[in-house]
Amino acid sequence: MKYKEKKSKPAPKTTRGVASLDDAKDWFARQNIEEIECVVPDLAGVARGKIMPVRKFLGAPSMNLPLAVFYQTITGDFPEFEGAVNAVQSDTDIFLTPDLATLAVVPWAQDPTAQVIHDAFHPDGRPVEESPRQVLRRVMALYREKGWDPVVAPEIEFYLVDKNTDPDYPLKPPIGRSGRPETGRQGYSIAAVNEFDALFEDMYEYSERQGLEIDTLIHESGVAQMEINLRHGNPLELADQVFMFKRTIREVALEHEIYATFMAKPMAAEPGSAMHIHQSILGPDGANLFSDPKTGEATPLFYAFIAGQQRYLPAIMAILAPYVNSYRRIARDSGAPVNTQWGYDNRTCGLRVPPSDPANRRLENRIPSSDANPYLAIAAVLATGYLGMLGNLTPTAPVDTDASARGIELPRSLLESVALFENAKPLVELLGATFCAAYATVKEAEYETFMRTISPWEREFLLLNV
């Protein structure tokens, strides 16, 4: 494994975000920025957009892309648009406006470069409903109407793997500084993290320069599987941070001649990777609405929030587990929760209430996989909790035993999940019918692409036996 040379002095610290285009102009000058990456997250969470000189950006900060950017599948194809949008509409221009609060440097670029995330609008000024950022904004607006302020904290697992240029070969763990790959489970091992010290030093530096607030780094139970926890905060800001962090760790890994992957189940014999989402709700006075201010006990609102997630978890699996590979993680004895149960500090439940004082009472949704789009995953879990609070739903009794013994309570395939998603009318109304139609169309197209590939299992067991 080839590491970069240690830097003789730390790179200059920079902050993320400015208030206006004039502030951006000054910021560009201070950082000697020459180019800017104008990006928008698509349905997969992939950065789409354009790179332009700073002078052009300052002269006309909005840019145009076809609406079809939100209909592109993970394979780069475009589905049949019937049922979502017609072919002519799909090729019409939308306008992307920068959210200057997300302006940051691109630390891995060779030349001084900045990046900024954009919001998408139609020519008449309407937000593009298919945009993942807009879906999350839509859900957050519903909370604001009630005087509620949602707070989230994502935990993202990922694997470091050796470079793999031939997809027919399985992934292998990378070589660390000892010159040897991991051969056994090293959960929570400091020494195993230290194997990649140089990589993580760069990761922390690049994250700091982009204003990404990493709380902790741990080694998870899989071989070279890591987990990053981000500090809690505003859902849109945290989704932006996850989006930017994924780009960052992949780029850092490439600099160290390995890969970082957020596949839900990249290696058959290893645990899957999750994106756990901690959630709480603050009231107008900033107090946690999940705790009674006098007694400190859990409130009816907290239990209704849990109940909403219980009821609608199967319907949002298409978002929380968005690819065929995602369902390899949702299996009994896989270490991942496979149920809609909840419990106090019970990691076998899909919904866990972590130990905390009343001010920090929260719900952890352990179902999302790390391949999920952070904007959509956060929007989906908050939407289900909102429906629970709106309907004053009642949860089942908490589980204090092994919840996995109750069997698999979640859909086991992408097509089954998409069908449940499309038929959940309260969710469709809340997330937006246009978005839901687009998302279902893209997922069905991705499944059809997958079905055109013959797997080694089929050749091994069917070729000469059937």
Coordinates of C-alpha atoms in Angstrom, one line a residue:
M1 CA 0.0 0.0 0.0
K2 CA 1.4 3.4 -1.0
Y3 CA 0.9 6.3 1.4
K4 CA 1.3 9.9 0.7
E5 CA 4.2 11.6 2.3
K6 CA 3.4 13.3 5.7
K7 CA 2.8 17.0 5.3
S8 CA 5.3 19.3 6.9
K9 CA 2.6 21.6 8.2
P10 CA -1.1 21.4 8.4
A11 CA -3.2 22.7 5.6
P12 CA -5.0 26.0 6.2
K13 CA -8.4 25.6 7.9
T14 CA -11.4 26.8 5.9
T15 CA -15.0 27.2 6.9
R16 CA -18.0 25.9 5.0
G17 CA -20.6 28.3 3.7
V18 CA -21.1 32.0 3.1
A19 CA -24.2 34.3 3.3
S20 CA -24.2 35.9 -0.2
L21 CA -22.6 36.0 -3.6
D22 CA -20.5 39.0 -2.6
D23 CA -19.2 37.0 0.4
A24 CA -18.5 34.2 -2.0
K25 CA -16.5 36.5 -4.2
D26 CA -14.3 37.5 -1.2
W27 CA -14.1 33.8 -0.1
F28 CA -12.9 32.7 -3.6
A29 CA -10.2 35.5 -3.5
R30 CA -8.9 34.5 -0.1
Q31 CA -8.7 30.8 -1.1
N32 CA -7.3 31.6 -4.6
I33 CA -10.1 29.4 -6.0
E34 CA -10.0 29.1 -9.8
E35 CA -12.7 26.5 -10.5
I36 CA -16.0 25.5 -8.8
E37 CA -17.8 22.2 -8.9
C38 CA -21.6 22.9 -9.1
V39 CA -23.2 19.7 -7.9
V40 CA -26.7 18.4 -7.2
P41 CA -27.4 15.0 -5.5
D42 CA -29.4 12.7 -7.7
L43 CA -31.8 9.9 -6.5
A44 CA -28.8 7.6 -5.8
G45 CA -26.9 10.4 -4.0
V46 CA -24.4 10.7 -6.8
A47 CA -23.0 14.1 -7.5
R48 CA -24.2 15.4 -10.9
G49 CA -23.5 18.9 -12.3
K50 CA -20.9 21.0 -14.0
I51 CA -17.4 22.4 -13.4
M52 CA -16.9 26.0 -14.3
P53 CA -14.4 28.9 -13.8
V54 CA -15.2 31.0 -10.8
R55 CA -15.6 34.1 -12.9
K56 CA -18.4 32.5 -14.9
F57 CA -20.0 31.3 -11.7
L58 CA -20.0 34.8 -10.2
G59 CA -21.5 36.2 -13.4
A60 CA -24.3 33.6 -13.6
P61 CA -24.4 31.3 -10.5
S62 CA -27.5 29.4 -11.8
M63 CA -26.9 26.5 -14.2
N64 CA -29.2 24.4 -16.4
L65 CA -29.5 20.6 -16.6
P66 CA -32.2 18.4 -18.0
L67 CA -34.8 17.1 -15.6
A68 CA -33.7 13.6 -16.6
V69 CA -30.8 13.9 -14.2
F70 CA -33.2 12.8 -11.5
Y71 CA -34.3 9.8 -13.6
Q72 CA -30.9 8.3 -14.2
T73 CA -30.3 4.9 -12.8
I74 CA -27.2 3.7 -11.0
T75 CA -26.1 2.1 -14.2
G76 CA -26.3 5.4 -16.0
D77 CA -29.3 4.4 -18.1
F78 CA -32.7 6.1 -18.3
P79 CA -35.9 4.2 -17.8
E80 CA -39.1 4.3 -19.7
F81 CA -40.7 7.5 -18.4
E82 CA -44.3 6.5 -18.8
G83 CA -46.1 6.8 -15.5
A84 CA -43.7 9.3 -14.1
V85 CA -43.0 12.0 -16.7
N86 CA -43.2 12.0 -20.5
A87 CA -40.1 11.9 -22.7
V88 CA -40.3 15.5 -23.8
Q89 CA -40.6 16.8 -20.2
S90 CA -37.7 14.6 -19.1
D91 CA -35.4 16.4 -21.5
T92 CA -36.5 20.0 -20.6
D93 CA -34.2 22.2 -18.6
I94 CA -34.4 22.8 -14.9
F95 CA -32.5 25.6 -13.1
L96 CA -30.0 24.8 -10.4
T97 CA -29.4 27.5 -7.8
P98 CA -26.5 27.3 -5.4
D99 CA -27.1 27.0 -1.7
L100 CA -24.1 29.1 -0.6
A101 CA -24.3 27.7 2.9
T102 CA -22.7 24.6 1.4
L103 CA -19.8 26.3 -0.3
A104 CA -16.5 24.5 0.6
V105 CA -13.1 23.7 -0.8
V106 CA -12.4 20.5 -2.6
P107 CA -9.3 19.4 -0.6
W108 CA -8.3 16.6 -2.9
A109 CA -8.2 18.7 -6.1
Q110 CA -4.8 19.5 -7.5
D111 CA -5.7 23.1 -8.4
P112 CA -7.6 25.4 -6.0
T113 CA -11.2 24.3 -6.4
A114 CA -14.5 24.8 -4.6
Q115 CA -17.8 22.9 -4.5
V116 CA -21.3 24.0 -3.8
I117 CA -24.5 22.0 -3.6
H118 CA -27.5 23.3 -5.7
D119 CA -31.3 23.2 -5.4
A120 CA -33.4 22.4 -8.4
F121 CA -36.3 24.6 -9.7
H122 CA -38.6 24.6 -12.8
P123 CA -38.5 27.6 -15.0
D124 CA -41.6 28.9 -13.3
G125 CA -39.9 28.8 -9.9
R126 CA -41.5 25.7 -8.6
P127 CA -39.1 23.3 -6.7
V128 CA -38.3 20.1 -8.6
E129 CA -40.2 17.5 -6.6
E130 CA -37.8 14.7 -7.8
S131 CA -34.8 16.4 -6.2
P132 CA -33.8 14.5 -3.0
R133 CA -33.0 17.8 -1.3
Q134 CA -36.5 19.1 -2.0
V135 CA -38.0 15.9 -0.6
L136 CA -36.2 16.5 2.7
R137 CA -37.1 20.2 2.6
R138 CA -40.8 19.2 2.1
V139 CA -40.8 16.9 5.2
M140 CA -39.0 19.5 7.3
A141 CA -41.6 22.1 6.3
L142 CA -44.4 19.9 7.7
Y143 CA -42.5 19.8 11.0
R144 CA -42.1 23.6 11.0
E145 CA -45.8 24.0 10.5
K146 CA -46.3 22.2 13.8
G147 CA -43.6 24.2 15.6
W148 CA -41.4 21.1 15.7
D149 CA -37.7 21.1 15.0
P150 CA -36.2 17.7 14.1
V151 CA -32.7 16.8 15.0
V152 CA -30.7 13.9 13.5
A153 CA -27.3 12.2 13.9
P154 CA -26.3 9.7 11.3
E155 CA -23.8 6.9 11.8
I156 CA -22.3 5.6 8.6
E157 CA -20.5 2.3 8.1
F158 CA -18.2 1.5 5.2
Y159 CA -15.5 -0.9 4.1
L160 CA -11.9 -0.3 3.0
V161 CA -11.1 -2.8 0.3
D162 CA -8.2 -3.6 -2.0
K163 CA -8.5 -2.2 -5.5
N164 CA -10.8 -4.3 -7.6
T165 CA -10.8 -3.6 -11.3
D166 CA -12.6 -6.8 -12.4
P167 CA -16.1 -7.1 -11.0
D168 CA -16.1 -10.9 -11.6
Y169 CA -13.6 -11.2 -8.7
P170 CA -14.7 -10.9 -5.0
L171 CA -13.5 -8.0 -2.9
K172 CA -10.5 -8.5 -0.6
P173 CA -9.4 -6.5 2.5
P174 CA -6.6 -4.0 1.9
I175 CA -3.0 -4.1 3.1
G176 CA -2.4 -1.9 6.1
R177 CA 0.9 -0.4 7.3
S178 CA 2.0 -3.7 8.8
G179 CA 2.1 -5.1 5.3
R180 CA -0.7 -7.6 6.1
P181 CA -4.4 -7.6 5.6
E182 CA -6.9 -8.3 8.4
T183 CA -7.7 -12.0 8.7
G184 CA -10.2 -12.0 11.5
R185 CA -12.9 -9.8 13.1
Q186 CA -11.4 -6.7 14.8
G187 CA -14.5 -5.0 16.2
Y188 CA -13.6 -1.8 18.1
S189 CA -9.8 -2.5 17.7
I190 CA -7.6 0.6 18.0
A191 CA -4.7 -1.3 16.5
A192 CA -6.8 -2.2 13.4
V193 CA -7.7 1.5 12.9
N194 CA -4.1 2.4 13.3
E195 CA -3.3 0.2 10.3
F196 CA -4.6 3.0 8.2
D197 CA -3.5 6.0 10.3
A198 CA -2.2 8.0 7.3
L199 CA -5.5 7.5 5.4
F200 CA -7.5 8.6 8.4
E201 CA -5.3 11.6 9.1
D202 CA -6.0 12.8 5.6
M203 CA -9.7 12.0 6.1
Y204 CA -9.9 14.2 9.2
E205 CA -7.9 17.0 7.5
Y206 CA -10.1 17.0 4.4
S207 CA -13.3 16.8 6.5
E208 CA -12.2 19.7 8.7
R209 CA -11.5 21.9 5.7
Q210 CA -15.0 21.2 4.4
G211 CA -16.6 21.9 7.8
L212 CA -17.7 18.2 8.2
E213 CA -18.2 17.6 11.9
I214 CA -16.9 14.0 12.6
D215 CA -17.7 13.0 16.1
T216 CA -16.1 9.5 16.4
L217 CA -14.3 6.9 14.3
I218 CA -14.4 3.2 15.2
H219 CA -13.6 -0.1 13.7
E220 CA -16.8 -2.1 13.1
S221 CA -17.1 -5.9 13.3
G222 CA -16.3 -6.6 9.6
V223 CA -12.8 -7.0 8.2
A224 CA -11.6 -3.4 7.5
Q225 CA -15.1 -2.1 8.2
M226 CA -15.2 1.3 9.8
E227 CA -17.9 3.6 11.2
I228 CA -18.0 7.4 11.3
N229 CA -20.5 9.2 13.6
L230 CA -21.5 12.8 12.7
R231 CA -22.5 15.3 15.4
H232 CA -26.3 15.8 15.7
G233 CA -27.9 18.8 14.0
N234 CA -30.3 20.1 11.3
P235 CA -31.5 17.2 9.0
L236 CA -30.6 19.0 5.8
E237 CA -27.2 20.1 7.0
L238 CA -26.5 16.5 8.2
A239 CA -27.6 15.0 4.9
D240 CA -25.3 17.4 3.1
Q241 CA -22.5 16.3 5.4
V242 CA -23.1 12.6 4.7
F243 CA -23.2 13.4 0.9
M244 CA -19.9 15.3 1.2
F245 CA -18.3 12.7 3.5
K246 CA -19.0 9.9 1.1
R247 CA -17.2 11.8 -1.7
T248 CA -14.4 12.6 0.7
I249 CA -13.6 9.1 2.0
R250 CA -13.7 7.6 -1.5
E251 CA -11.2 10.3 -2.7
V252 CA -8.9 9.8 0.3
A253 CA -8.9 6.1 -0.2
L254 CA -8.0 6.4 -3.8
E255 CA -5.1 8.6 -2.9
H256 CA -3.9 5.7 -0.7
E257 CA -4.5 3.2 -3.6
I258 CA -7.4 1.4 -2.1
Y259 CA -11.2 1.7 -2.3
A260 CA -13.8 2.8 0.2
T261 CA -17.2 1.4 -0.5
F262 CA -20.7 2.0 0.9
M263 CA -22.2 -1.1 -0.6
A264 CA -24.6 -2.6 1.9
K265 CA -23.1 -6.1 1.6
P266 CA -19.8 -5.9 -0.3
M267 CA -18.4 -9.3 0.9
A268 CA -20.5 -12.4 1.4
A269 CA -18.8 -13.6 4.6
E270 CA -18.7 -10.2 6.3
P271 CA -21.5 -8.1 8.0
G272 CA -23.4 -5.5 6.0
S273 CA -22.9 -1.8 6.4
A274 CA -25.6 0.4 7.9
M275 CA -26.5 4.1 8.2
H276 CA -28.2 4.3 11.6
I277 CA -30.2 7.5 12.1
H278 CA -30.7 9.0 15.5
Q279 CA -33.7 11.3 15.8
S280 CA -35.3 13.7 18.3
I281 CA -37.7 16.6 18.1
L282 CA -37.3 20.0 19.7
G283 CA -40.2 22.4 20.5
P284 CA -40.3 26.2 20.1
D285 CA -38.4 26.6 23.4
G286 CA -35.6 24.2 22.3
A287 CA -36.7 21.5 24.7
N288 CA -36.8 17.9 23.7
L289 CA -40.5 17.0 23.0
F290 CA -39.8 13.4 23.7
S291 CA -39.3 14.1 27.4
D292 CA -41.8 15.6 29.9
P293 CA -40.2 18.9 31.2
K294 CA -41.4 18.2 34.8
T295 CA -41.0 14.4 35.3
G296 CA -38.4 13.7 32.6
E297 CA -40.5 10.7 31.5
A298 CA -41.1 9.8 27.9
T299 CA -44.0 11.7 26.4
P300 CA -47.0 10.4 24.4
L301 CA -45.4 12.2 21.4
F302 CA -42.3 10.0 21.7
Y303 CA -44.3 6.8 21.7
A304 CA -46.4 8.0 18.7
F305 CA -43.2 8.8 16.8
I306 CA -42.0 5.2 17.5
A307 CA -45.4 3.8 16.4
G308 CA -45.3 5.7 13.1
Q309 CA -41.9 4.3 12.3
Q310 CA -43.1 0.8 13.2
R311 CA -46.1 1.0 11.0
Y312 CA -44.5 2.4 7.9
L313 CA -41.0 0.8 8.0
P314 CA -41.9 -1.8 5.4
A315 CA -43.3 0.9 3.1
I316 CA -40.0 2.9 3.1
M317 CA -37.7 0.0 2.7
A318 CA -37.3 0.9 -1.0
I319 CA -35.6 4.1 0.2
L320 CA -33.7 2.6 3.2
A321 CA -32.5 -0.4 1.2
P322 CA -32.5 0.9 -2.4
Y323 CA -30.6 -1.8 -4.4
V324 CA -30.8 -5.5 -4.9
N325 CA -27.5 -5.8 -2.9
S326 CA -29.1 -4.0 0.1
Y327 CA -31.3 -7.1 0.8
R328 CA -28.3 -9.3 1.2
R329 CA -27.8 -7.4 4.5
I330 CA -31.5 -7.9 5.6
A331 CA -31.1 -11.6 6.5
R332 CA -31.5 -13.6 9.7
D333 CA -28.2 -14.1 11.6
S334 CA -26.6 -11.3 9.6
G335 CA -26.2 -8.9 12.6
A336 CA -28.6 -6.5 11.0
P337 CA -32.1 -6.0 12.4
V338 CA -34.8 -7.6 10.3
N339 CA -37.9 -6.4 12.2
T340 CA -40.1 -3.5 13.1
Q341 CA -39.8 -4.0 16.8
W342 CA -38.5 -1.4 19.3
G343 CA -36.7 -1.7 22.6
Y344 CA -34.5 0.1 25.2
D345 CA -30.9 -0.3 24.2
N346 CA -31.7 -3.5 22.3
R347 CA -29.7 -3.7 19.1
T348 CA -31.6 -6.7 17.8
C349 CA -34.6 -4.3 17.2
G350 CA -35.0 -2.3 14.1
L351 CA -35.8 0.7 16.4
R352 CA -33.6 1.3 19.4
V353 CA -34.0 3.8 22.3
P354 CA -30.4 4.5 23.4
P355 CA -29.6 5.1 27.0
S356 CA -29.7 8.9 27.7
D357 CA -30.8 11.6 30.1
P358 CA -34.2 13.1 29.4
A359 CA -32.8 16.1 27.4
N360 CA -31.1 13.7 24.9
R361 CA -34.0 11.1 24.6
R362 CA -34.0 9.9 21.0
L363 CA -34.9 7.1 18.6
E364 CA -32.3 5.3 16.6
N365 CA -33.5 3.7 13.3
R366 CA -31.1 0.8 12.6
I367 CA -32.7 -0.3 9.3
P368 CA -31.1 2.0 6.7
S369 CA -28.1 0.6 4.8
S370 CA -25.1 2.7 4.0
D371 CA -25.9 2.7 0.3
A372 CA -29.1 4.8 1.0
N373 CA -29.3 8.4 -0.3
P374 CA -28.9 10.4 3.0
Y375 CA -31.5 13.0 2.0
L376 CA -34.1 10.4 1.2
A377 CA -33.4 8.1 4.1
I378 CA -33.6 11.0 6.6
A379 CA -36.8 12.3 4.9
A380 CA -38.4 8.9 5.0
V381 CA -37.8 8.1 8.7
L382 CA -38.9 11.6 9.7
A383 CA -42.0 11.2 7.5
T384 CA -43.0 8.0 9.2
G385 CA -42.5 9.5 12.7
Y386 CA -44.5 12.5 11.6
L387 CA -47.4 10.3 10.5
G388 CA -47.2 8.5 13.9
M389 CA -47.4 11.8 15.8
L390 CA -50.1 13.2 13.5
G391 CA -52.3 10.1 14.0
N392 CA -51.4 9.7 17.7
L393 CA -50.5 6.1 17.0
T394 CA -49.6 3.6 19.8
P395 CA -46.5 1.4 19.5
T396 CA -46.3 -2.3 20.4
A397 CA -44.7 -3.3 23.8
P398 CA -40.9 -2.8 23.9
V399 CA -38.8 -6.0 23.3
D400 CA -36.1 -6.8 25.8
T401 CA -35.2 -10.2 24.3
D402 CA -33.7 -11.2 21.0
A403 CA -36.1 -9.5 18.5
S404 CA -34.6 -11.4 15.6
A405 CA -36.2 -14.6 16.9
R406 CA -39.6 -13.1 15.9
G407 CA -38.6 -13.6 12.2
I408 CA -38.2 -11.3 9.3
E409 CA -40.8 -8.6 9.3
L410 CA -39.4 -6.5 6.4
P411 CA -39.6 -7.1 2.6
R412 CA -36.8 -9.2 1.3
S413 CA -36.6 -7.9 -2.2
L414 CA -36.4 -4.6 -4.1
L415 CA -39.6 -5.2 -6.1
E416 CA -41.6 -6.1 -3.0
S417 CA -40.4 -3.0 -1.4
V418 CA -41.2 -0.8 -4.3
A419 CA -44.8 -2.2 -4.4
L420 CA -45.3 -1.4 -0.7
F421 CA -43.8 2.1 -1.3
E422 CA -46.1 2.9 -4.1
N423 CA -49.2 1.7 -2.3
A424 CA -48.6 3.6 1.0
K425 CA -50.9 6.5 0.2
P426 CA -50.1 8.6 3.4
L427 CA -46.4 8.5 2.6
V428 CA -46.9 9.2 -1.1
E429 CA -48.9 12.3 -0.2
L430 CA -46.3 13.4 2.3
L431 CA -43.2 12.8 0.2
G432 CA -44.8 14.0 -3.1
A433 CA -46.6 11.9 -5.8
T434 CA -44.2 13.1 -8.5
F435 CA -41.1 12.1 -6.5
C436 CA -42.6 8.7 -5.6
A437 CA -43.5 7.9 -9.2
A438 CA -40.0 8.9 -10.3
Y439 CA -38.3 6.9 -7.6
A440 CA -40.4 3.7 -8.3
T441 CA -39.7 4.0 -12.0
V442 CA -35.9 4.2 -11.5
K443 CA -35.9 1.3 -9.0
E444 CA -37.9 -0.9 -11.3
A445 CA -35.5 -0.1 -14.1
E446 CA -32.5 -0.9 -12.0
Y447 CA -34.0 -4.3 -11.0
E448 CA -34.6 -5.1 -14.7
T449 CA -30.9 -4.3 -15.4
F450 CA -29.8 -6.6 -12.6
M451 CA -32.0 -9.5 -13.9
R452 CA -30.0 -9.4 -17.2
T453 CA -26.9 -10.5 -15.4
I454 CA -26.4 -14.3 -14.7
S455 CA -24.7 -14.9 -11.4
P456 CA -22.0 -17.5 -10.5
W457 CA -24.5 -19.2 -8.2
E458 CA -26.8 -19.9 -11.2
R459 CA -23.9 -21.3 -13.3
E460 CA -22.6 -23.4 -10.4
F461 CA -25.9 -25.0 -9.3
L462 CA -28.1 -24.9 -12.4
L463 CA -25.8 -25.4 -15.4
L464 CA -25.6 -29.2 -15.1
N465 CA -28.2 -30.0 -12.5
V466 CA -31.5 -28.9 -13.9

